[in-house]
Amino acid sequence: MARSAAHVLSGVGLALGLTASAAAPSVALAQPLSVITVDGSSTVFPVTEAVAEEFQIQKRGAARVTVGISGTGGGFKKFCRGETDVQNASRPILKEEMEACARTGVKYFELPIAYDALTVVVNPSNTWVTAMTVGELKKIWEPAAQGMITRWNQVRPEWPDAPLRLFGAGSDSGTFDYFTEAVTGKAKASRGDYTASEDDNVLVQGIANDKHALGYIPFAYFEPHRAKLKPVAIDAGKGAVMPTLENVVNGTYTPLSRPLFIYVSQRSIERPEVREFVRFYLENASKLARQVKYLPLPEKAYAMALDRLAKGKLGTAFGGKPEVGLAVEEILKREPKR
């Protein structure tokens, strides 16, 4: 069985080689070891790691899946150079990444695999914040706030005159791109004077150890650390809504809910073991996503993704920039662009 989310997230390294423990020596010696390389988003990592473990157990040592964490942006650099088979992404491929892949002849399938509720969190000792508006988040995180909005009472006068210390995704992270697009209105438009990391565990620990901290992390990194973090309800104009995965499905947690993706190289998927891994991923993501505290897509969406793969529909449903608030079925109905 796949490991729990807490176990998965606590042991993250820069790259993990996962091997099946059930392989019989005679089988392992009789077959050449096939290696499938995955890199990219730390947000998508828990789902892919869980799928990789189950796949390798099923293959009984005939295949090995390595899963790295370079962030969505860092992963796309490797993917577009042809260095990886599968790219984990917490936002769609950007225009410059599409162009980089085109220059090297890397064509790809874009496949959504789960939902995330991007979660704004504070330290449990914070007694003054229970909810924030999107406007207040923008006031804190927009580029003009750098060096200017540095105390809690500058955000809301009734909040204490105390330092506001910020934690958030690094610039190579798809979480950074999505959060800035949703909150400031432009991807990558953010103040720079905050503690940044592509490793969400670093952010969890920073916020957990600072009474005056505020940050944003993927829901699956919040869920195992509920005792150390306090979630903030977000008001997008229709009342404050808590970051629960149920509220992602019913469409009330906006604008910080998002689909997560894998991108698969056309060149790689011609290898039988990669094609088998990707099919296994889509057929088992619903169960395994729940195990690591993500919300699965509707079953129809996985069927549509498998159909896209079977029909060889290469490219992206996006125009090279993140779009906020799209239903996954709408994404899959679009004719992909290359």
XYZ file of C-alpha atoms in Angstrom:
338
model
C 0.000 0.000 0.000
C 1.104 3.577 -0.530
C 2.588 5.335 2.479
C 0.577 7.873 4.470
C 0.793 11.566 3.532
C 2.684 12.373 6.740
C 5.279 9.694 5.969
C 5.515 10.723 2.325
C 6.026 14.390 3.094
C 8.477 14.026 5.944
C 10.993 12.067 3.888
C 11.236 14.237 0.807
C 14.714 14.591 -0.697
C 15.911 16.223 -3.869
C 15.435 12.946 -5.729
C 14.037 9.628 -4.643
C 14.681 6.281 -6.270
C 11.807 3.975 -5.431
C 12.186 0.216 -5.640
C 9.760 -2.614 -5.155
C 10.443 -4.875 -2.193
C 8.476 -7.820 -3.542
C 10.729 -8.648 -6.498
C 11.906 -12.248 -6.734
C 15.670 -12.481 -7.482
C 15.125 -14.833 -10.435
C 12.686 -12.373 -12.058
C 14.941 -9.382 -11.445
C 17.908 -11.172 -13.011
C 15.918 -12.408 -15.974
C 14.647 -8.988 -17.053
C 16.542 -5.757 -17.775
C 15.640 -2.991 -15.333
C 13.616 -0.220 -16.980
C 13.958 3.211 -15.360
C 11.174 5.796 -15.662
C 12.278 9.308 -14.645
C 9.859 11.835 -13.128
C 10.631 15.333 -11.839
C 8.931 18.641 -11.146
C 6.348 19.849 -8.658
C 6.663 19.122 -4.940
C 2.881 19.563 -4.775
C 2.242 16.690 -7.194
C 5.041 14.587 -5.686
C 2.930 12.791 -3.016
C 0.462 11.467 -5.607
C 3.158 10.408 -8.078
C 5.245 8.796 -5.331
C 2.235 6.765 -4.173
C 1.480 5.670 -7.752
C 5.150 4.813 -8.353
C 5.294 2.587 -5.273
C 2.184 0.642 -6.280
C 3.330 0.340 -9.898
C 6.731 -1.043 -8.921
C 5.159 -3.611 -6.601
C 2.945 -4.752 -9.470
C 5.943 -4.950 -11.841
C 7.884 -7.114 -9.340
C 11.235 -5.468 -9.960
C 10.992 -5.180 -13.754
C 10.701 -1.367 -13.617
C 12.038 1.401 -11.413
C 10.512 4.878 -11.078
C 12.614 7.780 -9.779
C 10.745 10.867 -8.577
C 12.612 14.166 -8.202
C 11.496 17.523 -6.806
C 12.860 20.456 -8.810
C 9.661 22.519 -8.662
C 7.348 22.861 -11.645
C 9.581 25.402 -13.399
C 12.809 23.543 -12.693
C 11.219 20.288 -13.784
C 10.023 21.732 -17.090
C 13.603 22.809 -17.871
C 14.710 19.173 -17.591
C 11.614 17.855 -19.367
C 12.052 20.178 -22.344
C 15.694 19.134 -22.622
C 14.496 15.547 -22.933
C 16.043 14.498 -19.622
C 12.842 13.149 -18.005
C 9.928 10.992 -19.098
C 7.188 12.528 -16.946
C 6.809 16.046 -15.546
C 4.831 16.771 -12.359
C 3.182 20.208 -12.642
C 1.029 22.229 -10.258
C 0.091 24.644 -13.059
C -0.125 24.426 -16.849
C 2.941 24.717 -19.056
C 3.914 28.344 -19.765
C 4.575 29.925 -23.159
C 8.352 30.032 -22.713
C 8.329 26.352 -21.699
C 6.225 25.454 -24.738
C 8.805 27.250 -26.884
C 11.700 25.473 -25.132
C 10.089 22.086 -25.769
C 9.413 23.016 -29.397
C 13.090 23.921 -29.930
C 14.212 20.493 -28.759
C 11.401 18.572 -30.454
C 9.829 17.432 -27.181
C 6.104 16.819 -27.699
C 3.878 15.943 -24.771
C 0.537 14.857 -23.396
C -1.081 17.090 -20.736
C -3.035 14.970 -18.237
C -4.835 16.298 -15.111
C -4.591 13.883 -12.170
C -6.072 15.469 -8.996
C -7.308 18.657 -7.313
C -5.555 20.782 -4.704
C -6.833 23.431 -2.295
C -3.990 25.929 -1.981
C -4.080 26.770 1.733
C -3.256 30.027 3.525
C -1.977 29.242 7.015
C -0.832 31.001 10.181
C 0.717 29.815 13.423
C -1.766 28.260 15.928
C -0.750 30.976 18.446
C -2.220 33.580 16.095
C -5.519 34.512 17.804
C -6.516 37.425 15.582
C -6.840 35.869 12.106
C -9.640 33.465 11.180
C -10.454 34.753 7.690
C -8.998 37.067 5.039
C -10.302 38.568 1.823
C -8.589 38.119 -1.526
C -8.063 41.893 -1.443
C -6.132 41.607 1.820
C -3.992 38.833 0.378
C -3.246 41.049 -2.608
C -2.351 43.943 -0.301
C 0.162 41.673 1.441
C 1.673 39.881 -1.569
C 1.633 42.351 -4.493
C 5.045 43.727 -5.588
C 4.219 47.199 -4.217
C 3.966 45.696 -0.711
C 7.678 44.907 -0.590
C 9.261 46.747 2.328
C 5.963 48.575 2.933
C 3.448 46.115 4.393
C 5.516 44.634 7.180
C 3.168 44.629 10.212
C -0.157 42.948 10.857
C -2.016 46.192 11.682
C -1.166 47.527 8.221
C -3.385 44.836 6.760
C -6.298 45.397 9.150
C -6.140 48.160 11.830
C -7.654 45.990 14.574
C -4.890 43.413 14.171
C -1.826 43.805 16.436
C 1.110 46.089 15.807
C 3.402 43.103 15.348
C 5.795 41.961 12.609
C 4.259 40.184 9.620
C 6.648 37.444 8.522
C 5.822 35.753 5.229
C 6.502 32.289 3.854
C 5.690 31.127 0.341
C 6.660 29.144 -2.706
C 9.916 29.779 -4.539
C 9.867 31.268 -8.030
C 10.518 27.874 -9.694
C 7.343 26.509 -8.127
C 4.044 26.148 -9.980
C 2.379 26.997 -6.672
C 4.082 30.411 -6.863
C 2.762 30.960 -10.386
C -0.778 29.891 -9.515
C -0.982 31.845 -6.230
C 0.284 35.058 -7.777
C -2.077 34.731 -10.749
C -5.046 34.131 -8.422
C -4.194 36.789 -5.830
C -2.311 39.610 -7.561
C -3.785 39.061 -11.020
C -0.506 38.282 -12.759
C 1.633 35.150 -12.577
C 5.006 35.736 -10.890
C 3.974 39.247 -9.724
C 4.967 39.080 -6.047
C 6.940 40.891 -3.419
C 10.329 39.302 -2.943
C 11.033 39.945 0.748
C 9.712 36.691 2.169
C 11.074 33.251 3.045
C 10.772 31.296 -0.205
C 11.270 27.596 -0.898
C 10.293 24.997 -3.497
C 10.267 22.494 -0.607
C 6.913 22.877 1.149
C 8.240 21.116 4.260
C 10.576 24.083 4.814
C 7.571 26.423 4.747
C 5.596 24.204 7.148
C 8.422 24.280 9.698
C 8.980 28.025 9.331
C 5.328 28.894 9.961
C 5.009 26.355 12.772
C 7.903 28.028 14.616
C 6.844 31.688 14.250
C 3.803 33.214 16.006
C 3.700 36.110 13.532
C 4.026 34.044 10.353
C 1.651 33.791 7.395
C 2.174 31.622 4.345
C 0.591 29.490 1.648
C 1.123 25.768 0.990
C -0.633 22.909 -0.842
C -3.434 21.246 1.134
C -1.613 17.900 1.321
C 1.245 19.594 3.161
C -1.200 21.260 5.563
C -3.299 18.186 6.344
C -0.612 16.075 8.108
C 0.466 19.145 10.144
C -2.906 20.395 11.415
C -1.602 20.442 14.989
C 1.182 22.859 13.991
C -0.684 25.119 11.539
C -3.964 27.055 11.485
C -5.886 27.378 8.189
C -7.388 30.707 7.141
C -10.810 30.955 5.495
C -10.752 32.947 2.231
C -13.445 35.435 1.198
C -13.592 36.019 -2.563
C -16.717 38.191 -2.224
C -19.368 35.689 -1.179
C -18.316 35.016 2.400
C -15.341 33.290 3.997
C -14.804 29.654 2.937
C -12.445 27.185 4.592
C -9.831 25.346 2.481
C -11.398 21.905 2.450
C -11.244 19.551 -0.485
C -15.057 19.303 -0.401
C -15.260 23.061 -0.975
C -13.010 22.627 -4.010
C -15.497 20.203 -5.543
C -18.563 22.345 -4.876
C -16.797 25.374 -6.358
C -17.005 27.601 -3.267
C -13.292 27.713 -2.409
C -12.108 30.282 -4.912
C -9.753 31.379 -6.310
C -7.219 29.041 -4.665
C -8.483 25.644 -5.854
C -6.668 24.137 -8.831
C -6.152 20.982 -10.879
C -2.764 19.254 -10.838
C -1.100 17.707 -13.907
C 1.436 15.311 -15.261
C 3.041 15.914 -18.675
C 4.320 12.882 -20.552
C 6.863 12.962 -23.352
C 5.631 11.473 -26.644
C 9.091 10.030 -27.199
C 9.031 8.345 -23.785
C 5.527 6.952 -24.072
C 6.595 4.900 -27.068
C 8.404 2.758 -24.481
C 5.940 0.110 -23.258
C 6.868 0.523 -19.593
C 6.218 4.293 -19.665
C 2.876 3.844 -21.421
C 1.955 1.182 -18.873
C 2.973 3.470 -15.981
C 0.893 6.389 -17.275
C -2.165 4.201 -17.817
C -1.683 2.755 -14.332
C -1.444 6.329 -12.984
C -4.750 7.421 -14.531
C -6.531 4.202 -13.575
C -5.393 4.352 -9.923
C -5.062 8.095 -9.213
C -8.548 8.315 -7.725
C -7.763 5.833 -4.939
C -4.165 6.884 -4.337
C -4.872 10.629 -4.371
C -7.263 10.148 -1.451
C -4.613 8.241 0.473
C -2.261 11.249 0.336
C -5.050 13.764 1.163
C -5.715 15.084 -2.324
C -9.117 15.163 -3.954
C -9.531 12.880 -6.972
C -11.018 14.137 -10.196
C -14.451 12.881 -11.286
C -14.187 9.405 -12.862
C -15.324 10.930 -16.159
C -12.216 13.137 -16.161
C -9.861 10.161 -15.858
C -11.727 8.449 -18.710
C -11.344 11.605 -20.821
C -7.613 11.730 -20.031
C -7.175 8.083 -21.036
C -9.056 8.817 -24.250
C -6.750 11.771 -24.957
C -3.790 9.443 -24.522
C -5.291 6.694 -26.701
C -6.074 9.157 -29.519
C -2.606 10.714 -29.398
C -3.838 14.248 -28.624
C -0.600 16.078 -27.966
C -0.215 19.581 -26.561
C -1.796 21.793 -23.914
C -5.345 23.005 -23.387
C -3.957 26.374 -22.274
C -2.478 29.275 -24.181
C 0.820 29.366 -22.342
C -0.426 31.093 -19.171
C -2.177 29.912 -15.996
C -5.957 30.242 -15.919
C -7.776 30.338 -12.604
C -11.081 28.650 -11.813
C -11.474 26.216 -14.737
C -13.386 22.956 -14.305
C -11.284 19.943 -15.231
C -13.865 18.714 -17.755
C -13.615 22.062 -19.557
C -9.832 21.654 -19.745
C -10.126 18.179 -21.232
C -12.743 19.221 -23.799
C -10.458 21.855 -25.286
C -8.505 20.964 -28.389
C -4.858 20.865 -27.319
C -2.396 23.443 -28.699
C 1.226 22.673 -29.498
